[in-house]
XYZ file of C-alpha atoms in Angstrom:
684
model
C 0.000 0.000 0.000
C 1.245 3.510 -0.804
C 0.230 6.843 0.653
C 0.750 10.606 0.462
C 2.570 12.784 2.934
C 2.058 16.527 3.449
C 4.422 18.902 5.225
C 3.599 22.605 5.477
C 6.066 25.004 7.097
C 4.140 28.122 8.141
C 6.151 31.295 8.617
C 6.053 35.037 8.809
C 6.302 36.720 5.384
C 9.187 35.197 3.437
C 11.389 37.181 1.026
C 9.944 36.523 -2.419
C 13.310 35.368 -3.795
C 13.571 32.651 -1.163
C 10.213 30.993 -1.896
C 11.156 29.282 -5.172
C 14.651 28.563 -3.907
C 13.286 27.051 -0.688
C 10.811 24.845 -2.572
C 13.547 23.606 -4.900
C 15.796 22.807 -1.947
C 12.995 20.985 -0.127
C 12.328 18.798 -3.146
C 15.996 17.934 -3.615
C 16.610 17.304 0.093
C 13.572 15.058 0.530
C 14.298 13.155 -2.659
C 17.886 12.332 -1.703
C 17.064 11.633 1.958
C 14.205 9.235 1.163
C 16.445 7.350 -1.242
C 19.226 7.163 1.347
C 16.734 5.843 3.895
C 15.326 3.247 1.481
C 11.832 4.756 1.450
C 10.201 4.379 -1.941
C 8.111 7.199 -3.440
C 6.655 8.106 -6.814
C 6.655 11.894 -7.013
C 7.243 15.084 -5.032
C 5.194 18.257 -5.518
C 5.851 21.633 -3.940
C 3.619 24.605 -3.153
C 4.418 27.956 -1.633
C 3.210 31.441 -0.748
C 4.781 34.321 1.186
C 3.698 32.597 4.426
C 4.351 28.929 3.759
C 6.468 26.294 2.060
C 4.739 22.991 1.378
C 5.789 19.615 0.038
C 3.536 16.669 -0.863
C 5.173 13.280 -1.439
C 3.114 10.853 -3.489
C 3.266 7.065 -3.560
C 5.158 6.584 -0.302
C 5.753 2.990 0.770
C 4.460 1.978 4.199
C 7.887 0.984 5.443
C 11.476 0.485 4.462
C 12.227 -2.918 2.942
C 14.176 -5.285 5.165
C 17.900 -5.049 4.567
C 20.347 -7.936 4.612
C 23.837 -6.705 5.398
C 26.903 -8.830 4.755
C 29.814 -7.715 6.889
C 33.377 -8.819 6.257
C 35.542 -9.398 9.320
C 39.241 -10.128 9.742
C 40.862 -13.044 7.868
C 39.818 -16.417 9.272
C 43.423 -17.312 10.194
C 43.354 -14.347 12.591
C 39.728 -14.674 13.710
C 39.963 -18.366 14.679
C 42.544 -20.346 16.631
C 43.799 -23.836 15.751
C 40.820 -25.416 17.529
C 38.307 -23.391 15.482
C 37.365 -21.098 18.363
C 37.092 -17.349 17.997
C 40.194 -15.415 18.949
C 40.126 -12.019 20.617
C 40.092 -10.449 17.129
C 37.026 -12.509 16.200
C 35.252 -11.758 19.466
C 36.067 -8.067 19.098
C 34.490 -8.050 15.642
C 31.333 -9.698 17.001
C 31.120 -7.213 19.859
C 31.644 -4.230 17.570
C 28.834 -5.380 15.268
C 26.559 -6.282 18.169
C 26.355 -9.929 17.044
C 26.291 -13.236 18.845
C 29.389 -15.336 18.067
C 27.032 -18.158 17.059
C 25.798 -16.140 14.052
C 29.267 -15.715 12.534
C 30.536 -17.762 9.617
C 33.246 -17.806 6.978
C 33.446 -16.688 3.351
C 36.235 -16.998 0.796
C 37.113 -13.947 -1.296
C 40.004 -14.011 -3.781
C 41.359 -17.246 -2.263
C 41.358 -15.774 1.249
C 38.910 -16.935 3.917
C 37.353 -14.231 6.102
C 35.155 -14.090 9.171
C 31.711 -13.242 7.826
C 28.383 -12.072 9.215
C 24.930 -11.739 7.662
C 22.742 -9.238 9.496
C 19.080 -8.682 8.851
C 17.918 -5.138 9.521
C 14.163 -4.876 9.688
C 12.683 -1.925 7.799
C 11.225 0.887 9.882
C 7.722 2.232 9.273
C 7.802 5.267 6.962
C 6.175 7.337 9.691
C 9.152 6.733 11.981
C 11.611 7.614 9.231
C 9.776 10.886 8.532
C 9.790 11.848 12.213
C 13.554 11.416 12.214
C 14.519 13.144 8.982
C 12.067 16.061 8.704
C 13.424 18.384 11.437
C 16.914 17.872 10.042
C 15.865 18.528 6.442
C 13.859 21.664 7.246
C 16.834 23.180 9.046
C 19.148 22.336 6.134
C 17.506 24.970 3.934
C 19.875 27.782 3.026
C 19.418 31.346 1.880
C 20.576 34.928 2.462
C 19.829 36.748 5.703
C 18.659 33.736 7.708
C 17.651 34.722 11.227
C 17.163 33.487 14.768
C 14.205 34.547 16.888
C 13.263 34.427 20.543
C 15.665 32.373 22.632
C 15.902 29.600 20.049
C 19.011 28.300 18.309
C 17.403 27.313 15.015
C 17.816 29.533 11.958
C 15.384 30.049 9.117
C 14.528 32.688 6.524
C 11.720 33.977 8.771
C 10.294 32.747 12.112
C 8.421 29.444 11.852
C 4.924 29.810 13.370
C 3.138 26.535 12.568
C 3.621 23.098 11.029
C 1.183 20.744 9.313
C 2.318 17.125 9.018
C -0.085 14.474 7.677
C 0.593 10.991 6.315
C -2.483 9.606 4.608
C -5.268 10.331 7.096
C -3.172 10.584 10.264
C -0.931 13.193 11.812
C 2.794 12.638 12.049
C 3.968 14.713 14.990
C 6.966 16.923 14.206
C 8.614 19.367 16.620
C 10.825 22.334 15.805
C 11.796 24.112 19.045
C 8.496 25.484 20.402
C 6.369 24.570 17.341
C 4.525 21.258 17.238
C 2.761 20.114 14.088
C -0.991 19.750 13.811
C -3.694 19.777 11.139
C -4.253 23.500 11.589
C -3.058 25.887 8.887
C -3.433 29.650 8.744
C -5.184 31.321 5.841
C -4.814 34.799 4.379
C -4.331 37.508 7.017
C -7.607 39.134 5.961
C -9.664 35.972 5.529
C -12.584 34.992 7.716
C -12.154 32.425 9.188
C -8.403 32.863 9.566
C -7.600 29.150 10.031
C -8.489 25.876 8.368
C -8.176 22.205 9.258
C -6.296 20.228 6.614
C -7.992 16.833 6.397
C -5.764 15.001 3.914
C -2.857 15.822 1.576
C -5.335 15.572 -1.315
C -7.566 18.278 0.197
C -4.724 20.702 1.008
C -5.133 22.997 -2.024
C -8.927 23.275 -1.556
C -8.652 23.676 2.216
C -6.356 26.680 1.768
C -8.452 28.128 -1.027
C -11.373 28.254 1.428
C -9.320 30.721 3.513
C -8.229 32.779 0.499
C -4.837 31.240 -0.218
C -3.813 30.010 -3.684
C -0.999 27.687 -2.667
C -0.028 26.432 -6.134
C 2.635 28.848 -7.418
C 1.933 28.052 -11.070
C -1.814 28.542 -10.748
C -1.300 31.720 -8.746
C 0.986 33.107 -11.457
C -1.541 32.202 -14.137
C -4.240 33.985 -12.147
C -2.058 37.080 -11.718
C -1.288 37.178 -15.447
C -4.956 36.742 -16.320
C -5.973 39.555 -13.960
C -3.359 41.902 -15.429
C -4.492 41.312 -19.004
C -8.173 41.677 -18.121
C -7.480 44.905 -16.222
C -5.512 46.308 -19.169
C -8.287 45.322 -21.557
C -10.797 47.221 -19.412
C -8.838 50.389 -20.301
C -8.691 49.469 -24.009
C -5.028 48.670 -23.618
C -2.563 45.810 -23.356
C -0.003 44.901 -20.722
C 3.590 44.004 -21.571
C 4.389 41.643 -18.751
C 8.009 41.354 -17.674
C 8.532 37.670 -16.718
C 10.765 38.482 -13.757
C 8.324 41.070 -12.405
C 5.464 38.598 -12.838
C 7.394 35.969 -10.892
C 8.208 38.486 -8.145
C 4.632 39.724 -7.760
C 3.315 36.150 -7.760
C 5.471 35.418 -4.735
C 4.432 38.580 -2.910
C 0.753 37.645 -2.709
C -1.433 34.765 -1.509
C -4.754 36.064 -2.835
C -4.139 38.349 -5.853
C -6.549 41.169 -6.625
C -5.964 43.669 -9.459
C -6.097 47.394 -8.753
C -6.069 49.910 -11.619
C -4.547 53.290 -10.900
C -3.892 56.304 -13.098
C -1.664 59.360 -13.257
C -1.906 62.728 -14.984
C -1.238 62.655 -18.724
C 1.261 65.490 -18.327
C 3.802 62.981 -17.066
C 3.805 61.254 -20.445
C 6.062 64.022 -21.751
C 8.865 62.375 -19.787
C 10.667 59.663 -21.699
C 8.655 56.451 -21.566
C 11.557 54.476 -20.063
C 11.487 56.634 -16.938
C 7.777 56.105 -16.319
C 8.083 52.362 -16.876
C 11.029 52.258 -14.473
C 9.029 54.113 -11.806
C 6.046 51.809 -12.243
C 7.708 48.441 -12.767
C 11.172 48.602 -11.212
C 10.458 50.761 -8.192
C 6.804 50.086 -7.428
C 6.254 46.623 -8.962
C 3.329 47.868 -11.020
C 2.439 46.833 -14.557
C 2.180 49.660 -17.140
C -0.582 49.694 -19.764
C -0.003 50.455 -23.447
C -2.346 51.238 -26.292
C -2.496 48.770 -29.240
C 0.194 50.808 -31.043
C 2.613 50.379 -28.142
C 2.284 53.887 -26.693
C 2.238 54.179 -22.917
C -1.114 55.076 -21.352
C -1.580 56.942 -18.092
C -2.754 53.819 -16.248
C -1.034 51.137 -14.232
C -2.003 47.858 -12.597
C -0.917 46.710 -9.187
C -1.666 43.305 -7.709
C -2.857 43.637 -4.123
C -2.534 40.850 -1.577
C -6.103 41.453 -0.499
C -9.715 40.879 -1.460
C -12.065 43.438 -3.031
C -13.077 45.077 0.259
C -10.355 47.724 0.383
C -9.678 48.476 -3.272
C -10.269 52.251 -3.142
C -7.830 52.823 -0.296
C -5.207 50.727 -2.053
C -5.739 52.607 -5.323
C -5.468 56.044 -3.696
C -2.304 55.066 -1.827
C -0.607 53.738 -4.947
C -1.570 56.750 -7.036
C -0.162 59.056 -4.383
C 3.187 57.233 -4.444
C 3.320 57.230 -8.245
C 2.570 60.952 -8.432
C 5.410 61.763 -6.052
C 7.863 59.618 -7.991
C 6.792 61.038 -11.347
C 6.982 64.602 -10.032
C 10.631 63.922 -9.229
C 11.152 62.340 -12.650
C 9.646 65.210 -14.624
C 11.686 67.740 -12.631
C 14.907 65.806 -13.258
C 14.043 65.384 -16.929
C 13.503 69.094 -17.447
C 16.729 69.950 -15.626
C 18.733 67.373 -17.575
C 17.525 68.481 -20.976
C 18.568 72.080 -20.432
C 22.011 71.205 -21.776
C 23.259 68.704 -24.355
C 24.545 65.284 -23.373
C 27.980 66.035 -24.802
C 28.523 68.811 -22.244
C 28.263 66.278 -19.422
C 31.308 64.280 -20.491
C 33.562 66.808 -18.739
C 31.645 66.201 -15.488
C 32.790 62.564 -15.541
C 36.193 63.828 -14.351
C 34.600 64.164 -10.921
C 33.348 60.570 -10.793
C 35.743 57.817 -9.694
C 35.524 54.607 -11.703
C 37.591 52.438 -9.372
C 40.256 53.475 -6.909
C 43.501 53.112 -8.823
C 41.831 53.149 -12.242
C 41.095 56.848 -12.454
C 37.824 58.591 -13.160
C 34.972 57.567 -15.425
C 36.279 60.235 -17.822
C 39.612 58.390 -17.929
C 37.733 55.178 -18.645
C 35.823 56.848 -21.484
C 39.112 57.840 -23.117
C 40.379 54.247 -22.785
C 37.131 52.900 -24.252
C 37.441 55.295 -27.186
C 41.067 54.297 -27.848
C 40.294 50.600 -27.527
C 37.218 50.959 -29.751
C 39.397 52.592 -32.412
C 41.887 49.719 -32.130
C 39.090 47.146 -32.508
C 37.651 49.072 -35.467
C 41.045 48.922 -37.189
C 41.346 45.192 -36.466
C 37.925 44.641 -38.025
C 38.781 46.799 -41.044
C 35.714 49.006 -40.654
C 34.960 51.903 -42.981
C 35.996 55.453 -41.869
C 32.366 56.535 -41.474
C 31.608 53.645 -39.103
C 34.832 54.282 -37.177
C 33.709 57.868 -36.619
C 30.306 56.769 -35.306
C 31.921 54.236 -32.982
C 34.292 56.906 -31.662
C 31.341 59.224 -31.007
C 29.432 56.436 -29.260
C 32.412 55.646 -27.050
C 32.839 59.324 -26.139
C 29.187 59.713 -25.059
C 28.532 56.214 -23.673
C 28.947 57.160 -19.983
C 27.747 60.767 -20.100
C 24.303 59.967 -18.697
C 25.856 58.730 -15.440
C 25.981 62.328 -14.200
C 22.402 63.179 -15.184
C 19.794 63.682 -12.479
C 17.582 60.904 -13.825
C 20.312 58.230 -13.768
C 21.430 59.319 -10.318
C 17.852 58.731 -9.151
C 17.097 55.710 -11.352
C 20.445 53.950 -11.706
C 18.912 51.050 -13.630
C 18.325 53.470 -16.530
C 22.019 54.008 -17.331
C 22.450 53.772 -21.083
C 18.713 54.055 -21.639
C 18.676 57.712 -20.597
C 21.850 58.263 -22.606
C 20.065 56.927 -25.683
C 17.026 59.146 -25.084
C 19.047 62.304 -24.516
C 21.348 61.603 -27.480
C 18.274 61.197 -29.663
C 16.964 64.561 -28.420
C 20.364 66.069 -29.302
C 20.023 64.801 -32.892
C 22.915 62.370 -32.685
C 23.014 59.711 -35.418
C 20.719 56.750 -34.741
C 23.694 54.357 -34.646
C 25.260 56.536 -31.966
C 22.259 56.764 -29.630
C 21.471 53.068 -30.155
C 25.100 52.194 -29.402
C 25.031 54.174 -26.144
C 22.220 51.972 -24.854
C 23.497 48.734 -26.337
C 27.091 48.941 -25.117
C 25.917 47.718 -21.699
C 24.327 44.642 -23.252
C 23.877 41.904 -22.266
C 22.725 43.174 -18.886
C 22.102 39.652 -17.578
C 23.257 36.118 -18.362
C 20.256 35.576 -20.638
C 19.983 39.186 -21.803
C 19.867 40.323 -25.421
C 22.997 41.357 -27.316
C 23.880 44.620 -29.025
C 22.489 44.757 -32.570
C 24.538 47.669 -33.919
C 28.255 47.728 -34.667
C 28.545 50.860 -32.546
C 27.067 49.030 -29.557
C 29.044 45.853 -30.183
C 32.473 47.445 -30.567
C 32.006 49.976 -27.747
C 30.598 47.254 -25.491
C 33.535 44.906 -26.128
C 35.981 47.738 -25.447
C 34.181 48.719 -22.228
C 34.018 45.166 -20.875
C 37.591 44.213 -21.751
C 38.869 47.459 -20.209
C 36.982 46.712 -16.996
C 38.275 43.135 -16.796
C 41.882 44.144 -17.437
C 41.702 47.077 -15.019
C 40.267 45.033 -12.170
C 42.815 42.259 -12.781
C 45.565 44.894 -12.721
C 44.355 45.891 -9.255
C 44.621 42.264 -8.142
C 40.863 41.926 -7.563
C 40.469 38.649 -9.431
C 37.078 36.930 -8.884
C 37.277 33.982 -6.499
C 34.583 31.418 -5.752
C 31.186 33.048 -5.986
C 32.523 36.542 -5.228
C 32.443 38.704 -8.344
C 31.153 42.111 -7.227
C 32.063 43.866 -10.480
C 30.484 41.202 -12.694
C 33.671 40.242 -14.555
C 32.361 36.761 -15.372
C 29.231 38.223 -16.927
C 31.334 40.789 -18.812
C 33.578 38.067 -20.255
C 30.604 35.960 -21.245
C 28.983 39.019 -22.837
C 32.054 39.581 -25.011
C 32.194 35.904 -25.996
C 28.514 35.708 -26.909
C 28.680 38.953 -28.868
C 31.608 37.703 -30.961
C 30.039 34.296 -31.595
C 26.410 35.190 -32.157
C 27.156 38.301 -34.208
C 29.818 36.535 -36.324
C 32.572 38.988 -35.426
C 36.021 37.599 -36.343
C 38.315 39.313 -33.856
C 41.609 38.299 -32.242
C 40.521 38.747 -28.643
C 43.992 37.939 -27.333
C 45.358 41.002 -29.128
C 42.552 43.174 -27.711
C 43.392 42.020 -24.182
C 47.075 42.838 -24.672
C 46.155 46.306 -25.949
C 43.777 46.897 -23.012
C 46.447 45.859 -20.513
C 48.904 48.302 -22.075
C 46.629 51.327 -21.497
C 45.712 50.674 -17.857
C 46.660 53.523 -15.482
C 48.220 51.074 -13.015
C 51.918 50.286 -12.657
C 52.025 46.716 -13.980
C 55.174 44.770 -13.118
C 54.722 42.108 -15.792
C 52.201 43.091 -18.521
C 52.653 39.761 -20.306
C 51.771 37.796 -17.190
C 48.721 39.979 -16.511
C 47.519 39.603 -20.101
C 47.873 35.828 -19.793
C 45.827 35.817 -16.575
C 43.051 37.795 -18.262
C 43.113 35.556 -21.339
C 42.982 32.430 -19.163
C 40.005 33.911 -17.314
C 38.127 34.556 -20.553
C 39.019 31.114 -21.925
C 37.659 29.526 -18.756
C 34.318 31.303 -19.250
C 34.391 30.141 -22.882
C 35.105 26.577 -21.727
C 32.130 26.592 -19.339
C 29.870 27.920 -22.096
C 31.032 25.245 -24.547
C 30.542 22.365 -22.093
C 26.842 23.175 -22.015
C 26.685 21.644 -25.502
C 29.852 19.566 -25.986
C 31.656 16.911 -23.918
C 34.245 18.413 -21.592
C 37.154 16.365 -23.017
C 36.380 17.457 -26.584
C 36.253 21.078 -25.433
C 39.642 20.714 -23.715
C 41.106 19.004 -26.796
C 40.073 21.861 -29.078
C 40.998 24.682 -26.694
C 44.444 23.240 -25.958
C 45.412 22.736 -29.610
C 46.034 26.436 -30.265
C 45.205 29.921 -28.974
C 41.373 29.850 -28.763
C 40.929 33.624 -28.430
C 42.474 34.175 -31.850
C 39.178 33.196 -33.459
C 36.208 31.950 -31.407
C 34.339 30.863 -34.535
C 37.298 28.652 -35.417
C 36.921 26.875 -32.074
C 33.280 26.097 -32.797
C 34.108 24.739 -36.249
C 36.740 22.394 -34.852
C 34.398 21.250 -32.093
C 31.788 20.281 -34.662
C 34.417 18.347 -36.645
C 35.784 16.433 -33.674
C 32.297 15.747 -32.283
C 31.416 13.954 -35.508
C 34.792 12.243 -35.729
C 34.720 10.549 -32.300
C 31.378 8.928 -33.097
C 32.768 7.052 -36.112
C 33.578 3.335 -35.824
C 37.052 4.057 -37.191
C 37.913 6.621 -34.519
C 39.790 4.139 -32.322
C 42.573 3.749 -34.914
C 42.573 7.497 -35.590
C 42.869 8.239 -31.857
C 45.680 5.741 -31.289
C 47.690 6.989 -34.265
C 47.384 10.659 -33.304
C 48.401 10.004 -29.710
C 51.234 7.649 -30.531
C 52.757 10.282 -32.799
C 52.424 12.882 -30.071
C 54.043 10.661 -27.444
C 57.015 9.805 -29.642
C 57.917 13.350 -30.685
C 57.369 14.787 -27.199
C 60.567 16.334 -25.881
C 62.311 16.282 -29.257
C 63.255 19.317 -31.287
C 61.649 19.112 -34.701
C 61.721 21.060 -37.924
C 59.024 19.206 -39.851
C 61.456 19.145 -42.814
C 61.885 15.654 -44.218
C 64.950 14.550 -46.220
C 63.629 12.000 -48.728
C 67.110 10.575 -49.296
C 67.092 9.292 -45.711
C 63.811 7.395 -46.107
C 65.079 3.819 -46.427
C 62.094 1.723 -45.356
C 59.205 1.120 -47.746
C 56.616 1.902 -45.011
C 58.121 5.282 -44.182
C 58.502 6.157 -47.839
C 54.854 5.349 -48.552
C 53.785 7.336 -45.506
C 55.795 10.346 -46.639
C 54.438 10.157 -50.189
C 50.932 10.367 -48.751
C 51.835 12.952 -46.081
C 53.234 15.277 -48.766
C 49.737 15.614 -50.182
C 48.456 16.851 -46.822
C 47.384 20.451 -47.396
C 47.819 22.197 -44.052
C 45.743 25.117 -45.306
C 42.787 22.990 -46.373
C 39.404 23.259 -44.703
C 38.950 21.264 -41.525
C 36.611 18.869 -43.314
C 39.194 18.186 -46.041
C 42.042 17.969 -43.541
C 40.185 15.484 -41.362
C 39.297 13.308 -44.349
C 42.941 13.256 -45.472
C 44.159 12.362 -41.972
C 41.679 9.497 -41.863
C 43.070 8.236 -45.183
C 46.587 8.370 -43.710
C 45.793 6.127 -40.719
C 46.599 2.781 -42.461
C 49.957 4.201 -43.605
C 50.714 5.449 -40.080
C 49.882 2.030 -38.620
C 52.091 0.301 -41.189
C 54.890 2.738 -40.336
C 54.736 1.900 -36.642
C 54.511 -1.834 -37.386
C 57.601 -1.882 -39.589
C 59.797 1.073 -38.705
C 61.882 1.766 -35.628
C 61.748 5.517 -35.113
C 64.645 5.654 -32.659
C 67.220 4.363 -35.133
C 70.869 4.173 -34.085
C 71.723 6.523 -36.931
C 70.997 9.966 -35.481
C 70.176 11.468 -38.900
C 67.654 8.747 -39.752
C 66.111 9.031 -36.274
C 65.728 12.815 -36.549
C 64.329 12.518 -40.066
C 61.647 10.096 -38.861
C 60.799 12.375 -35.940
C 60.450 15.270 -38.398
C 58.123 13.151 -40.510
C 55.929 12.461 -37.493
C 56.074 16.115 -36.433
C 54.822 17.045 -39.891
C 51.815 14.759 -39.381
C 51.308 15.986 -35.815
C 50.947 19.524 -37.111
C 47.964 18.361 -39.156
C 46.312 16.664 -36.189
C 46.940 19.668 -33.942
C 45.287 22.001 -36.438
C 42.061 20.329 -35.344
C 42.602 19.287 -31.720
C 44.967 17.884 -29.140
C 43.667 14.314 -29.349
C 45.605 13.411 -26.213
C 42.908 15.255 -24.257
C 40.111 13.100 -25.662
C 38.887 10.446 -23.233
C 38.533 7.222 -25.225
């Protein structure tokens, strides 16, 4: 017989970011613990709101299965004396295992006889297992800003106020400090009644719904999204729902209720990005647009309440929005009194990083590095000029009133103000895009101005921070260098930009305002850091050993697209039936020539053996400049000749000239293999 188990952890209001994390941890912890404790189950579901985390385990077995343990003791010659009686070693083993000497026997393993015991451990009822593991698992949850409360030693995200623990139709008593589990769960703070009795795990969702709690996160999010769209439709508009904001709001409420507010149309003269930032970023409201995408003077907030207090909630939200927009319109008018270009000089008063000068200094480095990249890419003079202009203005909005107040709008405000100043569209677009991607999954710059300026900005930051010795360690990366490196990599790959990134790093290191003892060493550290980010990205799609083989063959930052091409080639190659011979030949060549100086120049007059002569005749047709597909095919054709060479020819001949000539022949072949990958790194 199988059953369901319900555990609800009732708390004070949890941080919204912890809810999904806590539910994920609960599921993983219970899954691994039940398996370790030999308790079978079919599925685990999780539910959560700001005041509770819940887990329901389906298909639980009634008890652990009995376990037969076989325990090996000391060798029989030590455990028994000549008369067949247990020695002190044998008796000590029995005592340690809690066994009667009569239950011990012998077993032969690898021609050695050992003292042996078979122990039957009866399975415990699942209820007893749960009582043991649950307090431990609950207190294993981790998250930021965990707290203690009262005089208790336990730590949790917020104080635990109640527990519900039910297996099938019966309670399983759980204690956490002063809280003992029961069937009683609390509903929404404004519900009447405020509590409900949970009868069974199957009735949990409905029991909570009766006290105005939607416990299912997915259903609650769907309800929130539905309410937003219906509210927008009531104003003849549409809502553009930010997924992250939707997720946040979903985990701020237990019983969502839409409230539509409005603000004076005069505020619409402020750039749309500012209003959206006030509504969405600062207040967690959802803006409403007309069908043409123009912002309307309405917003939607999701209240954690029922319909009884809507007017008060609306008035309060409108009051807050008005105050924020009053500030925004004042800042906007002040900012637009002078052109964006005039603010660049003000950046001299803003420190970028201690030791790396001001933001103005950084702008000059970005402009120089952008020019260097433009030359490397062979861009036209007109595009170079636009990139230079973009680089010069890219940080100017940092000293505007609006960005000081709404820091998340850096770049966005720069774009808006540059547009107002009649800058070229590639320039104002580049100002915004040079920050992209702004998150791991964020979009990339679409314009060359944004791409080049963004690469220059990110590489300058990485090199500067490395020059200060502030290399990211573990999870600590306060300046987002990992994200910056990944942003550069993704921009180059996805936008098909063929750029020698190693050369860009060396240039960026050379212009840092820090006294660098060994620029070459610093450049290598930066390049290794970027390659490591590249490696992690590649292993999301390719096997780790293939990634290592390709990256180690030659400088990967010279051409990232080249790395991807070689990875595709080797990924197909290792899946062929003939790869074993290919792999062995490539690695044998590499092992033999290792440690020897080679020229790759072969003297045909020294080729005495038929096998080496045939190999060289074929190797001469190897075009080292051919495409990877052609090169790989030719190397595959060479494998039988390489095998025949090793079967019939002694490379380390007594004649030093013949020996060196054969090593040069192999080095010539090795160069072909290494154009694709270091096959010694491939696990086969």
